[in-house]
Tab-separated table of C-alpha atoms and ligand atoms in Angstrom:
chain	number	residue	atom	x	y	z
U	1	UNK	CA	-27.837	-25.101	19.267
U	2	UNK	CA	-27.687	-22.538	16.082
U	3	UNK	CA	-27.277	-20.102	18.638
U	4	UNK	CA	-24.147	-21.718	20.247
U	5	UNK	CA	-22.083	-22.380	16.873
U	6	UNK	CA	-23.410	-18.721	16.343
U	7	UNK	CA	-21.409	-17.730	19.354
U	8	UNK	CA	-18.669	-19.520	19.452
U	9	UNK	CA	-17.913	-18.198	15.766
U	10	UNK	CA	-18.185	-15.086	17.046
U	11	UNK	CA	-15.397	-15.919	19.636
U	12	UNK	CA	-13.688	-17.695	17.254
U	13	UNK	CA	-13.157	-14.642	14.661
U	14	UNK	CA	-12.474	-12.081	17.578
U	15	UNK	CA	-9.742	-14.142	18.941
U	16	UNK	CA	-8.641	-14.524	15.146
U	17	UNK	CA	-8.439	-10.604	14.609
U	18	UNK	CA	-6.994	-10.255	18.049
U	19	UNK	CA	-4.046	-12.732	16.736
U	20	UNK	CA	-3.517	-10.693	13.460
U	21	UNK	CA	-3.183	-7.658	15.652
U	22	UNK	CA	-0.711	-8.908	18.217
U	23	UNK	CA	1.410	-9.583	14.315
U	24	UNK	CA	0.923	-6.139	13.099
U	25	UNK	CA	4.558	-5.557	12.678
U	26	UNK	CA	7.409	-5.427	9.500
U	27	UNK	CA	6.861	-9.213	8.595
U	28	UNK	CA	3.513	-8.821	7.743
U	29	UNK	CA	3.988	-5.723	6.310
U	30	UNK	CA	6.595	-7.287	3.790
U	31	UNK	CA	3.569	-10.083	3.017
U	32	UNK	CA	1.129	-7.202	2.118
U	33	UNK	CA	3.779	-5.769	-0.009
U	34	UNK	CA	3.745	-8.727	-1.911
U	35	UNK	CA	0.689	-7.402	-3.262
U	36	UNK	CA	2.711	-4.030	-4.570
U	37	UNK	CA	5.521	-6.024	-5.913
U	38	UNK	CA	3.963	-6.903	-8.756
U	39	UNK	CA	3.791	-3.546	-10.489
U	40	UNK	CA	6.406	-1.584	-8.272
U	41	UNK	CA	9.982	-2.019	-7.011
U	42	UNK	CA	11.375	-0.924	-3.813
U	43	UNK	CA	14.934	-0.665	-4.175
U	44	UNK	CA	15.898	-0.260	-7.827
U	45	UNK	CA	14.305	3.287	-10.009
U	46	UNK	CA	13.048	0.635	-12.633
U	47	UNK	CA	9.331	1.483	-13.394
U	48	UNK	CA	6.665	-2.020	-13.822
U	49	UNK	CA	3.298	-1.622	-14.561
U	50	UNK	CA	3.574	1.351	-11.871
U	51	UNK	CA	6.312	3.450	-11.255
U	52	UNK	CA	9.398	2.570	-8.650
U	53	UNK	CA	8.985	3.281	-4.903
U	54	UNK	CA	12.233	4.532	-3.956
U	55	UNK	CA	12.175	7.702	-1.960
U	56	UNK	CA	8.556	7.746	-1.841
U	57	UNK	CA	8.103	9.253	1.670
U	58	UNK	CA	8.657	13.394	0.923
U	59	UNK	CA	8.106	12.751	-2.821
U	60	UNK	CA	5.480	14.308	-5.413
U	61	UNK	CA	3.325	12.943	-6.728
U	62	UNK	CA	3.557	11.679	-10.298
U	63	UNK	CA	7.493	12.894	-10.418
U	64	UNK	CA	9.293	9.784	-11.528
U	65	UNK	CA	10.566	10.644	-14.389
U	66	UNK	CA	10.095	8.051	-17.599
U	67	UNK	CA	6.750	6.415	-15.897
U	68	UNK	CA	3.830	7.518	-17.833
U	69	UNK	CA	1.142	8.376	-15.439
U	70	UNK	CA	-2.620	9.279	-15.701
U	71	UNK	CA	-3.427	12.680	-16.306
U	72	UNK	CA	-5.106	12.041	-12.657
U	73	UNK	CA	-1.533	11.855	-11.038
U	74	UNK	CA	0.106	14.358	-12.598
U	75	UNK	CA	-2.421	16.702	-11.933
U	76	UNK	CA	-2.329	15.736	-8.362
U	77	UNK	CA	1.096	16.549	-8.216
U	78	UNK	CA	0.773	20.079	-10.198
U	79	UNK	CA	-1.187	21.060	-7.261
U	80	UNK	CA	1.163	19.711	-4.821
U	81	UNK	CA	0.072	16.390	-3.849
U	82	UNK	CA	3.326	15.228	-1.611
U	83	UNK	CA	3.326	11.341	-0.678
U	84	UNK	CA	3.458	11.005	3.452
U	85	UNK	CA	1.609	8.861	5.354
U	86	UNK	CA	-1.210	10.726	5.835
U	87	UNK	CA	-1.780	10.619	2.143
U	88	UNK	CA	-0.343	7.191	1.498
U	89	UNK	CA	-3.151	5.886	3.562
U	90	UNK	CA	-6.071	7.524	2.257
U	91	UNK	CA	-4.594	6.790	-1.752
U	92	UNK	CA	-4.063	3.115	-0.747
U	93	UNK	CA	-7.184	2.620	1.344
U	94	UNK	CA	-9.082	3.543	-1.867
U	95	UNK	CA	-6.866	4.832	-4.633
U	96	UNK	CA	-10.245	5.316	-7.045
U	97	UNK	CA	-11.599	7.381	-4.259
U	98	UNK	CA	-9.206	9.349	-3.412
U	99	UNK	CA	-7.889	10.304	-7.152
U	100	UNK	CA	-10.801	9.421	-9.804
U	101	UNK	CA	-8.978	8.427	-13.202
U	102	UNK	CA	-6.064	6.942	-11.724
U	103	UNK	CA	-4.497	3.862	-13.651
U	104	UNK	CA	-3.248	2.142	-10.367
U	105	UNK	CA	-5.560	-0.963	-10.442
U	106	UNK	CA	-6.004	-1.935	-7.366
U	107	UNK	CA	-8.909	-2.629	-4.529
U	108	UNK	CA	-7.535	-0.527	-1.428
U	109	UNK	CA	-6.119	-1.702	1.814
U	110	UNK	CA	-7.439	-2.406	5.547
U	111	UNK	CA	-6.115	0.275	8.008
U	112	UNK	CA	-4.352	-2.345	9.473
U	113	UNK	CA	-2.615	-3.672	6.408
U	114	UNK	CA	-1.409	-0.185	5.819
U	115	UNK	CA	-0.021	0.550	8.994
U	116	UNK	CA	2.366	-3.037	8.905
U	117	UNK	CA	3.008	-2.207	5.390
U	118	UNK	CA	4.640	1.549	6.369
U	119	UNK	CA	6.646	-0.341	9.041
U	120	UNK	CA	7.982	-2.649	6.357
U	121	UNK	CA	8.675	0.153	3.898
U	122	UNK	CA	10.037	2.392	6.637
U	123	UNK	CA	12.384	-0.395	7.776
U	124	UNK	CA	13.825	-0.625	4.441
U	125	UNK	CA	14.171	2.886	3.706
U	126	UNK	CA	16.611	2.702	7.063
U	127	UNK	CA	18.333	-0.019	5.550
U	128	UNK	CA	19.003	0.890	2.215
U	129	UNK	CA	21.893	3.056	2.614
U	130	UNK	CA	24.216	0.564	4.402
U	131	UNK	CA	22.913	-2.199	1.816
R	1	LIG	C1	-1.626	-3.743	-11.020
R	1	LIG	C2	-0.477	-2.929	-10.786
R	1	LIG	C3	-0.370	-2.196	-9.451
R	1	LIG	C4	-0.453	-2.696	-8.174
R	1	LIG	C5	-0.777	-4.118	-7.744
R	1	LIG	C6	-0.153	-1.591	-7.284
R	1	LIG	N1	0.088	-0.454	-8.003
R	1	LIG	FE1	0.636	1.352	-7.262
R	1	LIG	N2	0.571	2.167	-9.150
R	1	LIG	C7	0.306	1.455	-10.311
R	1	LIG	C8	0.228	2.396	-11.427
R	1	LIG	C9	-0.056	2.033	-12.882
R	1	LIG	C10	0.471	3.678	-10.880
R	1	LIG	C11	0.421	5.027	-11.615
R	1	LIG	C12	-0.971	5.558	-11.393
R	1	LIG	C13	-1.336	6.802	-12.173
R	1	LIG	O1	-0.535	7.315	-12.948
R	1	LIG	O2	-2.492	7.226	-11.995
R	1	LIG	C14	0.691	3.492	-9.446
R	1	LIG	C15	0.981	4.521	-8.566
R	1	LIG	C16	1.318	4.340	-7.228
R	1	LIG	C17	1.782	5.386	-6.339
R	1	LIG	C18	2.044	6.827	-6.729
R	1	LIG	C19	3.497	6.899	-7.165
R	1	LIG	C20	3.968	8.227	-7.670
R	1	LIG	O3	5.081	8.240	-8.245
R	1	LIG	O4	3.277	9.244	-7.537
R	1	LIG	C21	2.007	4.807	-5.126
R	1	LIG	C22	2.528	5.494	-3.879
R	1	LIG	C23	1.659	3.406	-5.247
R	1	LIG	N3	1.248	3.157	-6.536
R	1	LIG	C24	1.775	2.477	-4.224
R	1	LIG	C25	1.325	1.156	-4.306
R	1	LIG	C26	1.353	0.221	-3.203
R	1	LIG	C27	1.930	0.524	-1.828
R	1	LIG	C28	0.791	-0.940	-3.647
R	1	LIG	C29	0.504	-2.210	-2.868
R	1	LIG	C30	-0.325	-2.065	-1.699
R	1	LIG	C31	0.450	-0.744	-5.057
R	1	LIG	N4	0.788	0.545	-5.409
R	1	LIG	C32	-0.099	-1.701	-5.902
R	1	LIG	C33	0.137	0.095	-10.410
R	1	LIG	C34	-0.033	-0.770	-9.334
């Protein structure tokens, strides 16, 4: 009996993350952002708690001129941290791992949350322009 509603829990949560995978796309990539929003904007250079996001694929780090950052970011930048997705991911998988001393408080994403999140971001970096 244990052993059944063991099982079928089991079935239940793989169909669940099979579902969440099927939605990895821009919509729930603009949910996880949600998470972001609080401290960063997207589409106006106005720092929040963090500095804004514009332009961030190509840029270095700790360059936004008026945001004071840790001495952990600008360092990063000095020696010539650029923001891409390769190191997007690992800073927001774990930013306290990947750059001890940063102020960004924040826990780290799933893989998958990161990978809808660039397809939102992406899709409004294309946008902007004509907006
Ligand atoms: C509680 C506020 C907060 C939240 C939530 C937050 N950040 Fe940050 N973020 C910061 C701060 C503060 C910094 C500056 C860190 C430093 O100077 O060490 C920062 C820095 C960054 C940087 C580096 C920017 C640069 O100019 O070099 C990126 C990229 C970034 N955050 C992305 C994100 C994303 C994406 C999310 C959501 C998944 C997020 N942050 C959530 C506060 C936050």
């Amino acid at each position: 009996m244990f052993r059944a509603l063991k099982t079928s829990f089991l079935i239940l949560s793989l169909l669940a993350s099979v579902t969440a995978q099927a939605e990895a796309d821009v919509k729930n990539g603009e949910k996880i952002y949600k998470k972001c929003y609080f401290c960063h904007t997207l589409d106006q250079p106005t720092n929040r708690m963090g500095p804004h996001l514009m332009d961030l694929q190509g840029r270095k780090a700790g360059s936004v001129e008026g945001f004071r950052y840790s001495e952990a970011m600008k360092q990063a930048g000095e020696n010539g941290l650029i923001w891409n997705d390769a190191t997007l991911k690992e800073f927001l998988t774990s930013p306290k791992t990947m750059m001890p001393g940063t102020s960004m408080r924040f826990w780290g994403l799933w893989e998958s949350q990161i990978d809808d999140l660039f397809a939102y971001l992406k899709s409004r970096s294309e946008a902007a322009p004509g907006e």
